Coordinates of C-alpha atoms and ligand atoms in Angstrom, one line a residue:
Chain A
M5 CA 98.9 93.4 138.7
K6 CA 101.4 91.2 138.3
N7 CA 104.4 92.7 140.0
L8 CA 105.8 94.4 136.8
K9 CA 109.3 93.2 137.0
N10 CA 109.1 89.5 136.7
L11 CA 106.2 90.4 134.4
I12 CA 108.8 92.4 132.3
I13 CA 111.5 89.7 132.3
E14 CA 109.0 86.7 132.0
K15 CA 108.0 89.2 128.6
T16 CA 111.4 89.7 127.6
R17 CA 112.5 86.2 128.8
K18 CA 109.5 84.5 126.2
I19 CA 110.1 87.0 123.1
I20 CA 114.2 86.0 122.9
T21 CA 113.1 81.7 123.3
E22 CA 110.3 82.3 120.8
K23 CA 113.0 83.4 118.5
G24 CA 114.8 80.1 119.2
V25 CA 118.2 81.5 120.8
D26 CA 119.5 80.9 124.0
C27 CA 118.5 83.6 126.4
P28 CA 121.2 84.9 128.6
T29 CA 120.8 85.7 132.6
I30 CA 118.5 88.7 132.6
T31 CA 119.6 91.2 135.4
L32 CA 117.9 94.9 135.9
N33 CA 120.9 96.3 134.4
S34 CA 120.7 94.2 131.0
E35 CA 121.0 97.1 127.9
F36 CA 117.8 95.1 125.9
L37 CA 119.7 96.4 122.5
N38 CA 123.4 95.8 123.5
D39 CA 123.6 92.6 126.5
L40 CA 120.0 90.8 124.7
P41 CA 120.0 88.7 121.5
M42 CA 117.0 91.7 120.7
D43 CA 116.2 94.2 117.8
S44 CA 114.3 97.0 117.7
L45 CA 111.3 94.8 116.3
D46 CA 111.7 92.6 119.7
L47 CA 111.2 95.5 121.8
A48 CA 108.4 96.8 119.9
T49 CA 107.2 93.5 120.7
L50 CA 108.0 93.7 124.4
I51 CA 106.4 96.8 124.6
V52 CA 103.1 95.9 122.8
S53 CA 102.6 92.8 124.6
L54 CA 103.0 94.5 127.8
E55 CA 100.2 96.9 126.9
I56 CA 97.9 94.0 125.7
S57 CA 98.6 92.4 129.6
T58 CA 98.5 95.6 132.0
G59 CA 96.8 98.0 130.0
L60 CA 99.5 101.1 130.3
D61 CA 101.1 103.0 128.0
P62 CA 104.0 104.9 129.0
F63 CA 105.0 106.2 126.1
R64 CA 101.5 107.6 125.3
D65 CA 102.7 111.7 125.6
G66 CA 106.0 110.8 123.8
F67 CA 109.4 108.9 123.7
K68 CA 111.1 108.3 126.9
T69 CA 114.3 107.2 126.3
F70 CA 115.3 103.9 128.3
H71 CA 118.1 101.3 127.7
T72 CA 118.0 98.5 130.6
V73 CA 115.3 96.3 132.2
D74 CA 115.6 98.7 135.1
E75 CA 114.9 102.2 133.5
L76 CA 111.9 100.0 131.4
I77 CA 110.5 99.2 134.9
N78 CA 110.5 102.1 136.5
L79 CA 108.8 103.5 133.1
Y80 CA 105.7 101.2 133.8
T81 CA 105.8 102.0 137.6
E82 CA 105.2 105.7 137.2
A83 CA 102.9 105.3 134.6
N84 CA 101.0 102.8 137.0
S85 CA 100.9 105.1 139.8
Chain L
M25 CA 90.7 82.2 107.2
K26 CA 92.7 85.1 106.4
H27 CA 91.3 88.8 107.7
V28 CA 91.7 91.2 105.4
I29 CA 90.6 95.4 107.1
V30 CA 89.8 97.4 103.9
T31 CA 89.0 101.1 104.5
G32 CA 86.6 103.0 102.6
G33 CA 84.7 99.9 101.3
S34 CA 81.4 101.3 100.9
K35 CA 82.3 102.9 97.4
G36 CA 84.4 103.1 94.4
L37 CA 87.6 101.2 94.4
G38 CA 87.1 99.7 98.3
L39 CA 84.2 98.5 97.2
A40 CA 85.5 96.2 94.4
I41 CA 88.1 95.6 96.1
V42 CA 86.0 94.9 99.1
K43 CA 84.1 92.3 96.8
Y44 CA 87.1 91.0 95.3
L45 CA 88.1 89.5 98.6
L46 CA 84.8 88.2 99.8
S47 CA 85.1 86.0 96.6
E48 CA 88.7 84.8 97.2
N49 CA 87.2 83.6 100.6
Y50 CA 88.5 86.2 102.8
T51 CA 87.1 87.5 106.2
V52 CA 86.6 91.1 105.2
S53 CA 86.5 94.3 107.6
T54 CA 85.5 97.7 106.3
C55 CA 84.4 100.9 107.3
S56 CA 83.3 104.4 105.9
R57 CA 81.7 106.9 107.7
E58 CA 78.5 106.4 106.2
R59 CA 76.6 102.9 105.5
N60 CA 75.2 102.4 102.4
S61 CA 72.9 100.4 100.6
A62 CA 75.6 98.5 98.9
I63 CA 77.1 97.8 102.5
D64 CA 73.5 96.3 103.3
E65 CA 73.6 94.2 100.3
L66 CA 77.3 92.9 101.2
L67 CA 76.2 92.1 105.2
S68 CA 72.8 90.2 103.7
Q69 CA 74.8 87.9 101.5
Y70 CA 78.2 87.7 103.2
S71 CA 78.4 86.1 106.5
T72 CA 82.0 86.9 106.5
F73 CA 81.8 90.8 106.0
Q74 CA 81.3 93.4 108.8
W75 CA 81.1 96.9 108.3
F76 CA 81.9 99.7 111.0
Q77 CA 81.8 103.2 110.9
V78 CA 84.8 104.8 111.7
E79 CA 86.0 108.3 111.3
I80 CA 89.5 107.5 109.1
G81 CA 92.2 110.3 110.5
N82 CA 91.1 109.6 114.2
A83 CA 93.8 107.7 115.6
E84 CA 91.3 106.4 118.7
Q85 CA 88.4 105.8 116.4
T86 CA 91.5 103.7 114.2
A87 CA 92.4 101.8 117.0
E88 CA 88.8 100.9 117.9
F89 CA 87.9 99.9 114.5
V90 CA 90.6 97.5 114.6
R91 CA 90.5 96.1 117.9
K92 CA 86.4 95.1 117.1
A93 CA 87.2 94.3 113.8
C94 CA 89.8 91.1 115.3
T95 CA 87.3 91.1 117.5
W96 CA 84.4 90.0 115.0
A97 CA 86.8 88.1 113.2
N98 CA 87.3 86.1 115.6
E99 CA 89.2 82.8 114.3
A100 CA 90.3 84.3 111.7
K101 CA 93.8 85.7 112.2
L102 CA 94.7 89.6 110.5
W103 CA 96.5 89.1 107.4
G104 CA 95.9 92.1 106.2
V105 CA 95.4 95.8 106.0
I106 CA 94.9 98.3 102.6
N107 CA 94.3 101.8 103.4
N108 CA 92.0 103.0 100.9
A109 CA 90.0 105.4 102.5
G110 CA 90.6 108.9 100.8
I111 CA 89.5 112.1 99.1
A112 CA 90.4 114.9 96.4
K113 CA 90.5 118.1 96.7
E114 CA 90.8 120.3 93.8
G115 CA 92.2 124.3 93.9
I116 CA 95.5 126.3 93.2
L117 CA 97.4 125.9 96.4
A118 CA 97.7 129.7 96.6
T119 CA 94.3 129.8 97.6
F120 CA 93.5 126.6 99.2
P121 CA 92.9 127.2 102.5
N122 CA 94.7 125.8 105.2
I123 CA 92.3 124.0 107.1
E124 CA 91.2 121.9 103.8
T125 CA 94.9 120.6 103.7
D126 CA 95.1 119.5 107.2
S127 CA 91.9 117.7 107.0
L128 CA 93.0 116.1 103.4
L129 CA 96.2 115.2 104.9
Q130 CA 94.1 113.9 108.5
I131 CA 92.6 111.2 105.9
N132 CA 94.9 109.7 103.7
L133 CA 98.2 110.2 105.0
H134 CA 97.4 110.4 109.2
G135 CA 95.1 107.4 109.1
A136 CA 97.4 104.9 106.5
I137 CA 100.2 105.5 109.3
Y138 CA 97.2 104.8 111.9
L139 CA 96.1 102.0 110.6
A140 CA 99.6 100.6 110.0
R141 CA 100.5 101.3 113.0
E142 CA 97.6 99.0 114.5
A143 CA 97.5 96.8 112.5
L144 CA 101.8 96.3 113.0
R145 CA 101.5 96.0 116.6
I146 CA 99.1 93.3 116.0
F147 CA 101.5 91.4 113.7
L148 CA 104.0 91.5 115.7
S149 CA 102.4 90.5 119.7
Q150 CA 100.8 87.2 117.2
N151 CA 104.7 87.1 116.0
S152 CA 102.9 86.7 112.3
A153 CA 104.0 87.5 108.8
G154 CA 101.3 90.1 107.3
R155 CA 100.4 92.7 104.3
I156 CA 100.1 96.1 104.2
I157 CA 99.0 97.9 101.3
N158 CA 98.3 101.7 100.6
I159 CA 96.5 102.9 97.0
S160 CA 98.4 105.8 96.4
S161 CA 98.2 107.3 92.9
I162 CA 100.5 108.5 90.5
I163 CA 99.8 111.9 91.2
G164 CA 101.7 111.0 93.9
S165 CA 105.1 111.0 91.5
R166 CA 103.5 112.7 88.9
G167 CA 102.1 115.9 90.3
Y168 CA 98.6 117.8 89.1
T169 CA 97.6 121.3 89.0
G170 CA 95.4 121.9 91.7
L171 CA 95.9 118.7 93.7
A172 CA 99.1 119.8 95.3
A173 CA 98.1 118.3 98.8
Y174 CA 96.4 115.9 97.1
S175 CA 99.7 114.7 95.3
A176 CA 101.8 115.4 98.8
S177 CA 99.7 113.0 100.1
K178 CA 100.3 110.4 98.0
A179 CA 104.5 110.5 97.9
G180 CA 104.1 110.3 101.6
L181 CA 101.9 107.2 101.6
D182 CA 104.6 106.0 99.3
G183 CA 107.0 107.0 101.4
L184 CA 105.9 105.3 104.3
T185 CA 105.5 102.3 102.0
R186 CA 109.4 102.2 101.5
A187 CA 110.2 103.0 105.5
L188 CA 107.9 100.0 106.6
A189 CA 109.1 97.6 104.2
R190 CA 112.4 98.0 105.6
E191 CA 111.7 97.8 109.4
N192 CA 109.2 95.0 109.2
G193 CA 110.7 92.5 106.3
R194 CA 113.0 90.7 108.4
R195 CA 109.2 89.8 110.6
N196 CA 108.0 88.8 107.0
I197 CA 105.4 91.2 106.8
T198 CA 105.2 93.1 102.8
V199 CA 104.6 96.9 103.1
N200 CA 103.4 97.7 99.3
S201 CA 101.6 100.7 97.5
I202 CA 99.0 100.2 94.5
A203 CA 99.4 103.8 92.2
P204 CA 96.0 103.7 90.2
G205 CA 95.8 106.3 87.5
Y206 CA 92.6 107.9 86.8
L207 CA 89.6 105.6 87.4
D208 CA 85.6 106.1 86.8
T209 CA 84.7 106.1 90.5
E210 CA 82.6 108.9 92.6
M211 CA 86.5 110.4 93.1
S212 CA 87.0 111.1 89.5
S213 CA 83.3 112.4 88.8
T214 CA 84.1 116.0 89.0
L215 CA 86.9 115.9 86.0
S216 CA 85.1 118.3 83.2
D217 CA 84.3 116.4 79.8
K218 CA 87.4 118.0 78.4
K219 CA 90.0 116.6 80.8
R220 CA 88.5 113.2 80.5
E221 CA 88.7 113.2 76.5
Q222 CA 92.5 114.9 77.5
I223 CA 92.9 112.0 80.0
I224 CA 91.9 109.5 77.7
R225 CA 93.9 110.4 74.1
R226 CA 97.3 110.7 76.6
T227 CA 96.6 107.1 77.5
P228 CA 97.9 104.1 75.4
M229 CA 95.0 101.9 76.8
H230 CA 92.8 104.8 75.8
R231 CA 90.7 104.4 78.3
L232 CA 90.2 105.5 81.4
G233 CA 90.8 102.6 84.9
H234 CA 88.0 101.0 86.2
V235 CA 88.3 99.8 89.4
D236 CA 88.2 96.2 88.5
D237 CA 91.7 97.1 86.6
I238 CA 93.1 97.4 90.1
T239 CA 91.2 94.3 92.5
P240 CA 94.2 91.4 90.9
L241 CA 96.9 93.1 92.2
V242 CA 95.3 93.6 95.7
G243 CA 94.7 90.3 95.4
F244 CA 98.1 89.0 94.3
L245 CA 99.9 90.9 96.8
L246 CA 97.5 89.2 99.3
S247 CA 98.8 85.8 98.1
D248 CA 101.6 83.8 98.8
G249 CA 103.4 84.2 95.5
A250 CA 104.1 88.0 96.8
S251 CA 106.1 87.4 99.3
F252 CA 109.2 88.6 98.7
I253 CA 108.0 91.7 96.9
T254 CA 108.1 94.7 99.7
G255 CA 108.5 98.7 99.6
Q256 CA 107.0 98.7 95.9
T257 CA 105.0 101.6 94.1
I258 CA 103.1 99.3 91.6
T259 CA 101.4 101.3 89.0
I260 CA 98.3 100.8 86.9
D261 CA 97.5 103.4 84.7
G262 CA 97.3 102.0 81.0
G263 CA 100.2 103.5 80.7
I264 CA 99.6 107.0 81.1
T265 CA 103.0 107.8 82.8
N266 CA 104.9 105.7 80.4
Ligands
NAP13 N1 89.3 107.6 91.8 C1 90.3 107.9 90.9 O1 90.6 108.2 90.2 C2 91.5 108.0 92.0 C3 92.7 107.5 91.0 C4 94.3 107.1 92.2 C5 94.1 106.7 93.5 N2 92.8 107.1 94.1 C6 92.7 106.5 94.8 O2 91.6 105.3 95.8 C7 91.1 105.2 97.2 C8 89.8 105.4 96.5 O3 89.4 106.1 95.9 P1 87.6 105.9 95.0 O4 88.1 106.4 93.7 O5 87.1 105.1 94.9 O6 87.1 107.4 96.3 P2 85.6 107.3 96.7 O7 84.7 107.0 95.4 O8 85.1 108.6 96.9 O9 85.5 106.1 97.9 C9 86.0 107.0 98.9 C10 85.9 105.8 99.9 O10 86.7 106.2 101.0 C11 85.1 106.2 102.2 N3 86.0 107.4 102.6 C12 86.6 108.6 102.6 N4 87.2 109.1 104.0 C13 87.2 108.8 104.8 C14 87.1 108.8 106.6 N5 87.6 109.6 106.6 N6 86.8 107.8 107.1 C15 86.4 106.6 106.6 N7 85.8 106.6 105.5 C16 86.6 107.1 104.5 C17 84.2 106.8 101.7 O11 82.9 106.1 102.3 P3 82.3 107.8 103.1 O12 82.4 108.7 102.5 O13 80.8 107.4 103.6 O14 83.5 107.6 104.8 C18 84.3 106.0 100.5 O15 84.2 104.6 100.6 C19 91.7 106.7 97.2 O16 92.6 106.5 98.4 C20 92.4 107.4 96.0 O17 92.9 108.6 96.5 C21 91.3 107.3 92.8

């Protein structure tokens, strides 16, 4: 599987640029809903598209909170192990 | 070509909606628990039609249904889903078995939520607009003796409609309920003659509804002209709830 970190950052950037807005630098500490021009539907789109390309669903057994890019990477890494 | 998924398309209102949409050149997928001659006939008539055996209310089967239907529809992108499959069971709640309540809510309400979820995942990932139509009932807002669980399921559907309309409007996804009055289908065939007469007497249009009274509104809500209508429960009942 492609490096999860790169995949998540790449897909996040794609979702933002498809909205027609400039994408700021995405760091591991970037908070999706505070630091990036994303709303809750954009975040849902990211999760769906990650599931389509990785087959992983870290939320299958219930909600897990995350705010930052790093926290999301950790959830996918755990689901992949 | 636009692809529309209709649940419970083998009989009654669902079958009428399927036929109407095929005649309007939509690509249509439907499901039911059992295949019947109406489905066989449509399959032999239309290459733009497909049927799947699905138990609505089962989340895994619903996800699989949507996946298979969209693969089958191929170039025709998913444009709409119509939550029509439903059951009605009658009985005074005090003696209504809990297991019947559970299965009714599982089909009428959970089933609709599962299908809406699958559709929204597709609309979001294709970055496309879309339409969700929930077939509710006037009983959801008015209640009816002996139909407490059914009434609760339809009120729940209307709540789902309003919440999803708010949640997804900014992606040009509309969500509406259609609330028919009493329709002449298999579902209402258990109405006693006395009840039937009473309903007709109280209906300003002086008859029961027909499935063809409902299908044109489904067509309209799927059309471009309805792109600013969302979160609504639209009643078609010959005026009985007036
Ligand atoms: N008839 C009325 O007076 C009336 C009034 C207001 C609203 N409605 C609503 O209109 C909708 C259609 O009703 P109708 O009168 O057309 O009912 P119907 O004649 O009994 O048809 C119901 C359809 O849904 C399918 N179905 C039921 N449970 C299912 C399940 N678990 N999984 C998959 N398919 C299922 C049935 O096929 P299988 O049995 O083979 O699965 C059938 O195709 C319902 O939501 C109903 O509540 C009806």
